[in-house]
Coordinates of C-alpha atoms in Angstrom, one line a residue:
X73 CA -5.1 1.3 -18.4
X74 CA -7.8 0.0 -16.0
X75 CA -11.2 1.8 -16.1
X76 CA -12.5 0.5 -12.8
X77 CA -13.8 4.0 -12.0
X78 CA -16.3 3.8 -14.8
X79 CA -20.0 3.3 -13.9
X80 CA -20.6 0.2 -15.9
X81 CA -24.4 0.4 -15.6
X82 CA -24.5 3.7 -17.4
X83 CA -21.5 3.2 -19.7
X84 CA -23.5 2.1 -22.7
X85 CA -25.9 5.1 -22.3
X86 CA -22.9 7.5 -21.9
X87 CA -21.2 6.2 -25.1
X88 CA -24.5 6.3 -27.0
X89 CA -25.9 9.6 -25.9
X90 CA -22.6 11.5 -26.6
X91 CA -22.0 9.9 -30.0
X92 CA -18.8 8.1 -29.0
X93 CA -19.9 4.9 -30.7
X94 CA -22.6 4.0 -33.2
X95 CA -25.6 1.9 -32.2
X96 CA -24.3 -0.9 -34.4
X97 CA -20.9 -0.9 -32.7
X98 CA -22.4 -0.8 -29.3
X99 CA -24.7 -3.7 -30.0
X100 CA -21.8 -5.8 -31.3
X101 CA -19.9 -5.1 -28.1
X102 CA -22.9 -5.8 -25.8
X103 CA -23.6 -9.0 -27.6
X104 CA -20.0 -10.3 -27.5
X105 CA -19.4 -13.0 -25.0
X106 CA -17.2 -12.0 -22.0
X107 CA -13.6 -13.3 -22.0
X108 CA -14.1 -14.3 -18.3
X109 CA -16.9 -14.1 -15.7
X110 CA -15.1 -11.1 -14.1
X111 CA -14.6 -9.1 -17.3
X112 CA -16.1 -5.6 -17.1
X113 CA -18.1 -4.1 -19.9
X114 CA -15.4 -1.5 -20.5
X115 CA -12.8 -4.2 -20.8
X116 CA -14.9 -6.2 -23.2
X117 CA -15.7 -3.2 -25.4
X118 CA -12.0 -2.3 -25.5
X119 CA -10.9 -5.9 -26.2
X120 CA -13.0 -6.3 -29.3
X121 CA -12.1 -2.9 -30.6
X122 CA -15.5 -1.1 -30.2
X123 CA -13.8 1.6 -28.0
X124 CA -10.3 2.8 -27.4
X125 CA -8.7 4.3 -24.3
X126 CA -9.6 7.9 -25.4
X127 CA -13.3 7.0 -25.6
X128 CA -13.4 5.4 -22.2
X129 CA -11.4 8.3 -20.7
X130 CA -13.9 10.7 -22.2
X131 CA -16.8 8.6 -20.8
X132 CA -15.3 8.7 -17.4
X133 CA -14.9 12.5 -17.6
X134 CA -18.6 12.8 -18.6
X135 CA -19.8 10.6 -15.8
X136 CA -17.9 12.6 -13.3
X137 CA -19.0 16.0 -14.7
X138 CA -15.5 17.0 -15.7
X139 CA -13.9 18.4 -18.9
X140 CA -12.1 16.0 -21.2
X141 CA -9.1 17.4 -23.1
X142 CA -6.6 16.2 -25.8
X143 CA -3.1 17.0 -24.6
X144 CA -1.5 18.1 -27.8
X145 CA 2.3 18.2 -28.1
X146 CA 3.6 21.4 -26.4
X147 CA 0.4 22.1 -24.5
X148 CA 1.0 23.4 -21.0
X149 CA 3.7 25.2 -19.1
X150 CA 6.9 23.1 -18.8
X151 CA 8.1 25.2 -15.8
X152 CA 5.2 23.8 -13.7
X153 CA 6.7 20.3 -13.6
X154 CA 8.9 21.4 -10.7
X155 CA 5.7 21.5 -8.6
X156 CA 5.6 17.7 -8.4
X157 CA 8.1 15.0 -8.3
X158 CA 8.4 13.6 -11.8
X159 CA 8.3 9.9 -10.7
X160 CA 5.2 10.6 -8.6
X161 CA 3.6 12.4 -11.6
X162 CA 4.3 9.5 -13.9
X163 CA 3.1 6.8 -11.5
X164 CA -0.1 8.7 -10.8
X165 CA -0.7 10.1 -14.3
X166 CA -0.9 13.7 -13.2
X167 CA 0.4 16.7 -15.3
X168 CA 0.2 20.4 -14.2
X169 CA -0.8 22.5 -17.2
X170 CA -1.4 26.2 -16.3
X171 CA -1.4 28.5 -13.3
X172 CA -3.8 31.5 -13.7
X173 CA -4.6 33.9 -10.8
X174 CA -3.5 31.3 -8.2
X175 CA -5.6 28.5 -9.7
X176 CA -3.7 25.5 -11.1
X177 CA -5.1 23.5 -14.0
X178 CA -4.0 19.9 -13.7
X179 CA -4.7 17.0 -16.1
X180 CA -5.5 13.6 -14.5
X181 CA -6.4 10.3 -16.0
X182 CA -8.7 8.9 -13.3
X183 CA -11.1 11.4 -11.6
X184 CA -12.3 8.7 -9.2
X185 CA -8.9 8.2 -7.6
X186 CA -9.6 10.2 -4.4
X187 CA -6.3 9.3 -2.8
X188 CA -4.4 10.9 -5.7
X189 CA -6.6 14.0 -5.7
X190 CA -6.1 14.5 -2.0
X191 CA -2.3 14.0 -2.4
X192 CA -2.3 16.5 -5.3
X193 CA -4.1 19.2 -3.2
X194 CA -1.7 18.6 -0.3
X195 CA 1.5 18.7 -2.5
X196 CA 0.6 21.8 -4.5
X197 CA -1.2 23.7 -1.7
X198 CA -3.2 25.5 -4.4
X199 CA -6.7 25.8 -5.7
X200 CA -7.1 23.2 -8.4
X201 CA -9.1 23.0 -11.6
X202 CA -9.1 19.4 -12.8
X203 CA -9.4 18.2 -16.4
X204 CA -9.3 14.6 -17.6
X205 CA -6.9 13.3 -20.3
X206 CA -5.6 9.9 -21.5
X207 CA -2.8 8.4 -19.4
X208 CA -0.5 8.0 -22.4
X209 CA -0.9 11.7 -23.4
X210 CA -0.1 12.7 -19.8
X211 CA 3.0 10.5 -19.8
X212 CA 4.0 12.1 -23.2
X213 CA 3.5 15.6 -21.7
X214 CA 5.6 14.8 -18.7
X215 CA 8.4 13.5 -20.9
X216 CA 8.2 16.5 -23.3
X217 CA 8.4 19.0 -20.3
X218 CA 11.5 17.2 -19.0
X219 CA 13.0 17.4 -22.5
X220 CA 12.3 21.1 -22.7
X221 CA 13.9 21.8 -19.4
X222 CA 17.0 19.8 -20.2
X223 CA 17.4 21.5 -23.6
X224 CA 16.8 18.2 -25.5
X225 CA 15.8 19.9 -28.7
X226 CA 17.1 19.5 -32.2
X227 CA 18.0 23.1 -32.8
X228 CA 20.0 23.2 -29.6
X229 CA 21.8 20.0 -30.4
X230 CA 22.8 21.2 -33.8
X231 CA 23.8 24.7 -32.5
X232 CA 26.0 23.1 -29.8
X233 CA 27.8 20.9 -32.4
X234 CA 31.3 21.8 -33.4
X235 CA 33.3 20.4 -36.3
X236 CA 35.0 18.0 -33.9
X237 CA 31.7 16.3 -33.4
X238 CA 31.1 15.7 -37.1
X239 CA 33.1 12.6 -37.2
X240 CA 32.7 8.8 -37.3
X241 CA 32.1 7.6 -33.8
X242 CA 34.5 4.8 -33.1
X243 CA 33.8 3.8 -29.5
X244 CA 31.1 1.3 -28.9
X245 CA 29.0 1.0 -25.7
X246 CA 28.3 -2.3 -24.2
X247 CA 24.6 -1.8 -23.6
X248 CA 21.9 0.8 -23.8
X249 CA 19.5 0.3 -20.9
X250 CA 17.6 3.6 -21.3
X251 CA 17.7 5.7 -24.4
X252 CA 17.2 8.9 -22.4
X253 CA 19.9 8.2 -19.8
X254 CA 22.6 8.8 -22.5
X255 CA 21.1 12.0 -23.8
X256 CA 24.0 14.1 -22.7
X257 CA 26.9 12.1 -24.0
X258 CA 27.5 14.0 -27.2
X259 CA 25.5 16.0 -29.8
X260 CA 25.4 13.1 -32.2
X261 CA 24.2 10.7 -29.6
X262 CA 21.6 13.1 -28.3
X263 CA 20.3 13.7 -31.8
X264 CA 19.9 10.0 -32.6
X265 CA 18.3 9.4 -29.2
X266 CA 15.9 12.3 -29.9
X267 CA 14.6 11.1 -33.2
X268 CA 14.2 7.5 -32.0
X269 CA 12.3 8.6 -28.9
X270 CA 10.2 10.9 -31.0
X271 CA 9.3 8.2 -33.4
X272 CA 8.3 5.7 -30.7
X273 CA 6.1 8.3 -29.0
X274 CA 4.4 9.3 -32.2
X275 CA 3.5 5.7 -33.0
X276 CA 5.8 5.3 -36.0
X277 CA 6.5 1.8 -37.4
X278 CA 9.7 2.7 -39.2
X279 CA 12.4 5.4 -39.2
X280 CA 14.1 6.2 -42.5
X281 CA 17.4 8.1 -42.4
X282 CA 18.1 9.0 -46.1
X283 CA 21.0 10.9 -47.5
X284 CA 20.2 12.8 -50.7
X285 CA 22.0 15.5 -52.8
X286 CA 22.8 18.2 -50.2
X287 CA 20.0 16.9 -47.9
X288 CA 19.7 14.5 -45.0
X289 CA 16.1 13.5 -44.3
X290 CA 14.6 11.6 -41.3
X291 CA 11.2 10.3 -42.2
X292 CA 8.7 8.4 -40.0
X293 CA 6.2 5.8 -41.3
X294 CA 3.0 6.5 -39.3
X295 CA -0.2 4.6 -40.1
X296 CA 1.5 3.2 -43.2
X297 CA 2.5 6.5 -44.8
X298 CA 5.9 8.2 -44.7
X299 CA 6.1 11.7 -43.2
X300 CA 9.2 13.9 -43.0
X301 CA 10.2 14.7 -39.4
X302 CA 13.4 16.6 -39.6
X303 CA 16.4 17.5 -41.7
X304 CA 19.7 17.5 -39.8
X305 CA 22.8 19.0 -41.5
X306 CA 23.9 16.7 -44.3
X307 CA 27.5 16.7 -42.9
X308 CA 26.1 14.8 -39.9
X309 CA 25.1 11.8 -42.0
X310 CA 28.3 9.6 -41.5
X311 CA 28.2 10.3 -37.7
X312 CA 24.5 9.5 -37.4
X313 CA 24.8 6.2 -39.4
X314 CA 27.8 5.2 -37.4
X315 CA 26.0 5.9 -34.1
X316 CA 23.0 3.7 -35.2
X317 CA 25.5 1.0 -36.2
X318 CA 27.2 1.1 -32.8
X319 CA 23.8 0.8 -31.0
X320 CA 22.9 -2.3 -33.1
X321 CA 26.3 -4.0 -33.0
X322 CA 27.1 -3.5 -36.7
X323 CA 30.5 -3.0 -38.4
X324 CA 31.0 0.8 -38.7
X325 CA 34.0 0.2 -41.0
X326 CA 31.8 -1.6 -43.6
X327 CA 30.0 1.0 -45.8
X328 CA 29.8 -0.8 -49.1
X329 CA 27.6 -3.8 -48.2
X330 CA 24.2 -4.0 -46.6
X331 CA 24.0 -5.0 -42.9
X332 CA 21.2 -6.0 -40.6
X333 CA 21.2 -5.6 -36.8
X334 CA 18.9 -5.1 -33.8
X335 CA 18.8 -3.3 -30.5
X336 CA 16.5 -2.9 -27.6
X337 CA 15.8 0.4 -25.8
X338 CA 13.8 1.4 -22.8
X339 CA 11.5 4.5 -23.1
X340 CA 8.8 5.6 -20.7
X341 CA 9.4 2.5 -18.6
X342 CA 8.7 0.1 -21.5
X343 CA 11.0 -2.1 -23.7
X344 CA 11.0 -1.5 -27.4
X345 CA 12.8 -3.7 -30.0
X346 CA 14.4 -2.1 -33.0
X347 CA 15.5 -3.8 -36.2
X348 CA 18.1 -2.0 -38.2
X349 CA 18.9 -2.3 -41.9
X350 CA 21.7 -0.4 -43.7
X351 CA 22.0 0.0 -47.5
X352 CA 24.7 1.7 -49.6
X353 CA 23.2 4.3 -52.0
X354 CA 24.6 6.8 -54.4
X355 CA 24.7 9.6 -51.8
X356 CA 25.7 7.5 -48.9
X357 CA 24.3 4.8 -46.6
X358 CA 20.6 4.7 -46.0
X359 CA 19.3 3.3 -42.6
X360 CA 15.8 2.0 -41.9
X361 CA 14.9 1.3 -38.3
X362 CA 11.8 -0.8 -37.7
X363 CA 10.1 -0.3 -34.4
X364 CA 8.6 -3.4 -32.8
X365 CA 6.6 -2.1 -29.8
X366 CA 5.4 -5.0 -27.6
X367 CA 2.7 -2.7 -26.2
X368 CA 1.1 -2.4 -29.7
X369 CA 0.5 -6.2 -30.0
X370 CA -3.1 -7.1 -29.9
X371 CA -4.7 -10.1 -28.2
X372 CA -6.6 -13.0 -29.8
X373 CA -8.5 -13.1 -33.1
X374 CA -11.5 -11.2 -31.6
X375 CA -9.3 -8.1 -31.3
X376 CA -8.4 -7.7 -35.0
X377 CA -11.6 -6.0 -36.1
X378 CA -12.8 -8.9 -38.3
X379 CA -16.4 -9.2 -39.5
X380 CA -18.5 -11.8 -37.7
X381 CA -18.5 -14.0 -40.8
X382 CA -14.7 -13.9 -41.3
X383 CA -14.1 -14.3 -37.5
X384 CA -16.2 -17.4 -37.3
X385 CA -14.5 -18.9 -40.4
X386 CA -11.0 -18.1 -39.1
X387 CA -11.8 -19.6 -35.7
X388 CA -12.8 -22.8 -37.4
X389 CA -9.6 -22.9 -39.4
X390 CA -7.3 -22.3 -36.4
X391 CA -9.3 -24.8 -34.3
X392 CA -8.6 -27.7 -36.6
X393 CA -6.2 -30.5 -35.6
X394 CA -4.1 -30.4 -38.8
X395 CA -3.7 -28.8 -42.1
X396 CA -2.2 -25.5 -43.5
X397 CA -3.6 -22.0 -43.0
X398 CA -1.9 -19.2 -44.8
X399 CA -2.0 -15.4 -44.4
X400 CA -1.2 -13.4 -47.5
X401 CA -0.4 -9.7 -48.2
X402 CA 2.4 -7.3 -48.8
X403 CA 5.1 -6.4 -46.3
X404 CA 3.7 -4.3 -43.5
X405 CA 0.1 -5.5 -43.9
X406 CA -0.1 -7.0 -40.4
X407 CA 0.3 -10.7 -41.3
X408 CA 2.6 -11.4 -38.3
X409 CA 0.1 -9.8 -35.9
X410 CA -2.7 -12.0 -37.3
X411 CA -0.6 -15.1 -37.0
X412 CA 0.3 -14.2 -33.4
X413 CA -3.4 -13.6 -32.6
X414 CA -4.2 -17.0 -34.1
X415 CA -1.5 -18.6 -31.8
X416 CA -2.8 -16.7 -28.8
X417 CA -6.3 -18.0 -29.5
X418 CA -5.2 -21.7 -29.3
X419 CA -2.3 -21.4 -26.9
X420 CA -2.6 -23.6 -23.9
X421 CA -0.5 -25.8 -21.6
X422 CA -1.7 -28.9 -23.4
X423 CA -0.2 -27.8 -26.8
X424 CA 3.4 -27.7 -28.0
X425 CA 3.5 -24.7 -30.3
X426 CA 6.7 -23.9 -32.2
X427 CA 7.6 -21.1 -34.6
X428 CA 10.4 -20.4 -37.1
X429 CA 10.7 -16.6 -37.8
X430 CA 13.0 -14.1 -39.4
X431 CA 13.2 -12.1 -37.2
X432 CA 11.4 -13.2 -34.0
X433 CA 9.4 -10.0 -33.5
X434 CA 7.6 -10.6 -30.2
X435 CA 8.0 -13.1 -27.4
X436 CA 5.0 -15.3 -26.8
X437 CA 4.5 -17.2 -23.5
X438 CA 4.6 -21.0 -23.7
X439 CA 5.7 -20.8 -27.4
X440 CA 9.0 -22.2 -28.6
X441 CA 10.4 -19.6 -31.0
X442 CA 13.3 -20.1 -33.3
X443 CA 15.0 -17.3 -35.2
X444 CA 16.5 -18.0 -38.6
X445 CA 20.3 -17.6 -38.7
X446 CA 21.6 -17.9 -42.3
X447 CA 25.3 -17.7 -41.1
X448 CA 24.8 -20.8 -38.9
X449 CA 22.9 -22.5 -41.8
X450 CA 19.7 -22.3 -39.7
X451 CA 17.2 -21.6 -42.6
X452 CA 13.4 -21.9 -42.6
X453 CA 13.6 -25.4 -44.1
X454 CA 16.4 -26.7 -41.8
X455 CA 14.7 -25.2 -38.7
X456 CA 11.4 -26.7 -39.7
X457 CA 12.9 -30.1 -40.1
X458 CA 14.4 -29.8 -36.6
X459 CA 11.1 -28.7 -35.1
X460 CA 9.3 -31.8 -36.5
X461 CA 11.6 -33.8 -34.3
X462 CA 10.4 -31.8 -31.2
X463 CA 6.9 -33.4 -31.1
X464 CA 5.0 -30.2 -32.1
X465 CA 1.2 -29.8 -32.2
X466 CA 1.2 -26.5 -34.0
X467 CA 4.0 -25.0 -36.2
X468 CA 4.2 -21.4 -37.4
X469 CA 6.6 -20.6 -40.3
X470 CA 7.3 -16.9 -40.7
X471 CA 7.2 -17.1 -44.5
X472 CA 7.1 -19.7 -47.3
X473 CA 9.5 -18.4 -49.8
X474 CA 10.7 -21.5 -51.7
X475 CA 9.7 -25.0 -52.7
X476 CA 11.6 -26.8 -50.0
X477 CA 10.0 -24.9 -47.1
X478 CA 6.6 -25.2 -48.7
X479 CA 7.0 -29.0 -49.2
X480 CA 8.1 -29.5 -45.6
X481 CA 5.1 -27.5 -44.4
X482 CA 2.7 -29.5 -46.6
X483 CA 4.2 -32.8 -45.4
X484 CA 3.9 -31.7 -41.7
X485 CA 0.2 -30.9 -42.3
X486 CA -0.4 -34.2 -43.9
X487 CA 1.2 -36.0 -40.9
X488 CA -1.1 -34.5 -38.3
X489 CA 0.3 -31.1 -37.6
X490 CA -1.5 -27.7 -37.7
X491 CA 0.7 -25.3 -39.8
X492 CA 0.4 -21.5 -40.0
X493 CA 2.5 -19.4 -42.4
X494 CA 2.5 -16.4 -44.7
X495 CA 2.8 -16.0 -48.4
X496 CA 3.1 -12.9 -50.7
X497 CA 0.1 -12.9 -53.1
X498 CA -2.3 -10.2 -54.2
X499 CA -5.4 -12.0 -52.8
X500 CA -6.4 -15.2 -51.0
X501 CA -7.3 -17.4 -53.9
X502 CA -4.0 -16.6 -55.7
X503 CA -2.1 -18.6 -53.0
X504 CA -3.1 -21.8 -54.7
X505 CA -1.5 -21.2 -58.1
X506 CA 1.4 -19.6 -56.4
X507 CA 2.2 -22.8 -54.4
X508 CA 1.7 -24.9 -57.5
X509 CA 4.1 -22.7 -59.4
X510 CA 6.6 -23.3 -56.6
X511 CA 6.5 -27.0 -57.5
X512 CA 3.9 -28.3 -55.0
X513 CA 1.8 -31.2 -56.5
X514 CA -1.8 -30.1 -56.7
X515 CA -3.1 -33.2 -55.1
X516 CA -0.9 -32.7 -52.0
X517 CA -1.9 -29.0 -51.8
X518 CA -5.6 -30.0 -52.1
X519 CA -5.2 -32.5 -49.2
X520 CA -3.3 -30.2 -46.9
X521 CA -4.6 -26.6 -47.4
X522 CA -7.5 -25.6 -45.1
X523 CA -7.8 -21.9 -46.0
X524 CA -6.1 -18.6 -46.8
X525 CA -6.7 -15.2 -45.3
X526 CA -5.6 -12.1 -47.3
X527 CA -5.3 -8.8 -45.6
X528 CA -4.4 -5.1 -45.9
X529 CA -4.2 -2.2 -43.5
X530 CA -6.1 1.0 -44.1
X531 CA -5.9 4.2 -42.2
X532 CA -8.8 5.0 -39.8
X533 CA -10.6 8.3 -40.1
X534 CA -9.6 10.6 -37.2
X535 CA -12.5 10.6 -34.8
X536 CA -11.6 14.2 -33.6
X537 CA -12.3 15.7 -37.0
X538 CA -14.6 13.2 -38.7
X539 CA -17.4 14.6 -40.8
X540 CA -20.1 13.1 -43.1
X541 CA -20.1 13.8 -46.8
X542 CA -22.7 13.1 -49.5
X543 CA -21.5 10.4 -51.9
X544 CA -21.6 11.0 -55.7
X545 CA -23.6 8.8 -58.0
X546 CA -20.4 7.0 -59.1
X547 CA -19.5 6.3 -55.5
X548 CA -23.0 5.0 -54.8
X549 CA -22.7 2.7 -57.8
X550 CA -19.6 1.0 -56.3
X551 CA -21.5 0.0 -53.2
X552 CA -24.6 -1.1 -55.1
X553 CA -22.5 -3.5 -57.2
X554 CA -21.3 -5.1 -54.0
X555 CA -24.8 -5.0 -52.5
X556 CA -23.7 -2.8 -49.5
X557 CA -26.1 -0.3 -48.0
X558 CA -24.8 3.2 -48.0
X559 CA -26.1 6.4 -46.5
X560 CA -23.2 8.8 -46.2
X561 CA -19.4 8.6 -46.6
X562 CA -17.1 10.0 -44.0
X563 CA -13.7 11.8 -44.0
X564 CA -11.4 13.6 -41.7
X565 CA -11.1 17.3 -42.1
X566 CA -7.6 17.4 -40.5
X567 CA -6.8 18.6 -37.0
X568 CA -4.0 18.8 -34.5
X569 CA -4.8 15.4 -33.1
X570 CA -4.1 13.6 -36.5
X571 CA -1.4 16.0 -37.7
X572 CA -3.8 17.5 -40.3
X573 CA -4.0 14.2 -42.2
X574 CA -7.6 13.3 -41.4
X575 CA -6.4 9.8 -40.3
X576 CA -5.4 8.4 -36.9
X577 CA -4.6 4.7 -36.4
X578 CA -5.2 1.7 -38.8
X579 CA -7.8 -1.0 -39.3
X580 CA -7.5 -4.3 -41.2
X581 CA -9.5 -5.4 -44.2
X582 CA -9.7 -9.1 -44.9
X583 CA -10.7 -11.8 -47.4
X584 CA -11.1 -15.4 -46.2
X585 CA -10.9 -18.3 -48.7
X586 CA -11.9 -21.5 -47.0
X587 CA -11.4 -24.8 -48.8
X588 CA -14.3 -27.3 -49.0
X589 CA -14.6 -30.6 -50.8
X590 CA -15.7 -29.1 -54.1
X591 CA -12.7 -26.7 -54.1
X592 CA -10.3 -29.6 -53.1
X593 CA -11.5 -31.5 -56.2
X594 CA -11.0 -28.4 -58.4
X595 CA -7.5 -27.8 -57.0
X596 CA -6.5 -31.4 -57.8
X597 CA -7.9 -31.2 -61.3
X598 CA -7.3 -27.6 -62.4
X599 CA -5.5 -25.3 -59.9
X600 CA -5.7 -22.2 -62.2
X601 CA -6.9 -18.9 -60.8
X602 CA -9.9 -18.3 -63.1
X603 CA -11.8 -21.5 -62.3
X604 CA -11.0 -21.2 -58.6
X605 CA -12.5 -17.7 -58.6
X606 CA -15.6 -18.9 -60.4
X607 CA -16.2 -21.7 -57.9
X608 CA -15.5 -19.4 -55.0
X609 CA -17.9 -16.8 -56.3
X610 CA -20.6 -19.5 -56.8
X611 CA -20.2 -20.3 -53.1
X612 CA -20.6 -16.6 -52.0
X613 CA -17.0 -15.8 -51.5
X614 CA -16.5 -12.1 -50.6
X615 CA -13.4 -10.4 -52.0
X616 CA -10.9 -8.1 -50.2
X617 CA -12.5 -5.1 -51.9
X618 CA -16.0 -6.1 -50.5
X619 CA -14.7 -6.0 -46.9
X620 CA -12.9 -2.8 -47.6
X621 CA -16.1 -1.1 -48.9
X622 CA -17.9 -2.5 -45.8
X623 CA -15.4 -0.5 -43.7
X624 CA -16.0 2.6 -45.8
X625 CA -19.8 2.3 -45.3
X626 CA -19.3 1.9 -41.6
X627 CA -17.3 5.2 -41.4
X628 CA -14.1 3.5 -40.5
X629 CA -12.0 4.6 -43.5
X630 CA -12.4 6.4 -46.9
X631 CA -12.7 5.4 -50.5
X632 CA -9.4 7.1 -51.3
X633 CA -7.7 5.0 -48.7
X634 CA -9.3 1.8 -50.0
X635 CA -8.2 2.5 -53.6
X636 CA -4.6 3.0 -52.3
X637 CA -4.3 -0.5 -51.0
X638 CA -6.6 -2.6 -53.3
X639 CA -8.4 -2.7 -56.6
X640 CA -12.1 -2.2 -56.4
X641 CA -14.0 -5.0 -58.2

C-alpha cells in the first residue's frame, strides 16, 4: 500500500511520541540510505522492516485526528455491505461497519483521499463516522461479509451434505481460475475451497489434512506453529483428499503411494501457488498443502532484518565475482527467501543469473529458473551441468544433497562463477565438515567456499499485547555471558489480534561464517568442527544463539521462542 498521504516531515515524531517504534529502530531507519532519490521516509522505513503497514496506517490516523481500529474477524454488520457496490468497496478499501441512530461507521484505509470520502457520502446519503484500518483487514472484512451472505460457512456446508455427496469425486476440472467462483458446485468442493481460502487469509504457510482414529483434522501452520482449524466429519476424508488431488492434477485412483502436485488459485485478486503432497498413513491418506504467496516475498537483503554487521558481511559475499556461498538451516527456516533476496540484490541486465530448484517457488524477473524433474532425468546435477553451458555469471542451486551436485558447484566456483546454494546443518561452521563428509576434497573446499549463513525463524511478540517483564537472575546471566545489555524482557499477553498466542509474524536470526585466509589454511589441513570453532571464536565469530539473544533484548521475541529453535550457548 502507498502512504503518500502521510506527512513525512512529522512522521518520525508521530512514530516516536506514540511509542510505535523505539528510538533505536527509528534511528536505524533514518540513517539507512534511500533506495532511490524519490523514496519517501515511510517507504524506506517499511522497506528495511522498521515499521509495517499497521504502524503506518496508525500514524496516518493520528496525523489526521482519526481513530485507528483493528478489524478483527467478524467485526461489523455483514448486512451493510449492500449499501455499496462490492467491487467499488474493494478498489477503494472502504467497509461499512455499523449503523446507529442514522450514523454510519465506516472503515477506510486512506483518510486523505478526499475523492473517495466525497463519493462515500454521496453513495450512502448518510451521516458518516470514519475510522481508519489497514487495507488488508478491510479487504478481509469485505470477503467475510460476502461469505456470510452467501452461506459460505462450514456448519452450513456440512448440514447441507447428504450421503450421496460423501463419495470419491471422479470428474476433474480443467482449470481453477478463482477459488471462490466454484464455491457453489458441491458441498465437498465448497468445504475444500473454504479451508484453503481461510488458510491463505490467515497467513498460514501450510495446511495439514490428517485422518486419525474417528477424527479428521485440518490444521494450519501459522508463524511456524501448527494450530487446529476445524474438524470435518471423518466420513468426508476420502472426498476431501480426492478433491485436492483433482485440483492438483494427481491420480485419484492411487492411494497406496505418495504423490506430489501443484495448483494455482486466485484469491482477493492475487495469485497464490500451492504445492500438494499426499502420503498413505494407517488411517488413510494425509495431505499437506504448502502455500507459496508471492505477496509475502521480501525484497533485497536489507529487508531481512539482519544486524548491520551481518548485513555488511553478506553484501560482501554476494558481491564477489566467484566462489560458493551457502545458507543452512532446517526446512521452513527461510533459506529460499534469503537466497532470492541475495539474487535480487545483484540482479541486473548485465548478469546472466540461472537457478536450479525443486520446486521453483517464485518467479524472478530476468532470472532463468529451471525446475528439477526426476521423471525426465533432470536432476540437480544434470541441470547444473547444462546451466554451465549457458554462459552463467551467477548460479543458484536449490539444495546440495549429494557429492555429485556439491562437486559440480565447487568446480563452477573455481572456474569463475558465483554459486549460491543451501545445505542442512545445525549451524554455519558445520557446513565445512558436512561437505568434506560428502566426499569433497578439503583443499578444493577451502579454495571455493566464501562463507556460510545459518538461519532460523522465531515468532515475533505481538505488538498489540506486548508487555515488559522483569528478567530473573538466571535469565540475566544468559545475556551477561554473551555480553549483551539487558534492561527488561518482553512477552505477549495474548489478544484477539494474535489469536491469544502472544505472537504475530516472524523474524530471522542469523549466524554468518566468513572464510578468510587463516580459515582456508585450517580447512585444508584439518577441516574438523572443533578447531574451526576455536579459530572462528578467536576472530570474534558470533553464534546463532548470540543473534537470537540480541533479538530478545530488543523486544522482538522471547527466550522461550529462542530455546525452541536453537541451543543457547
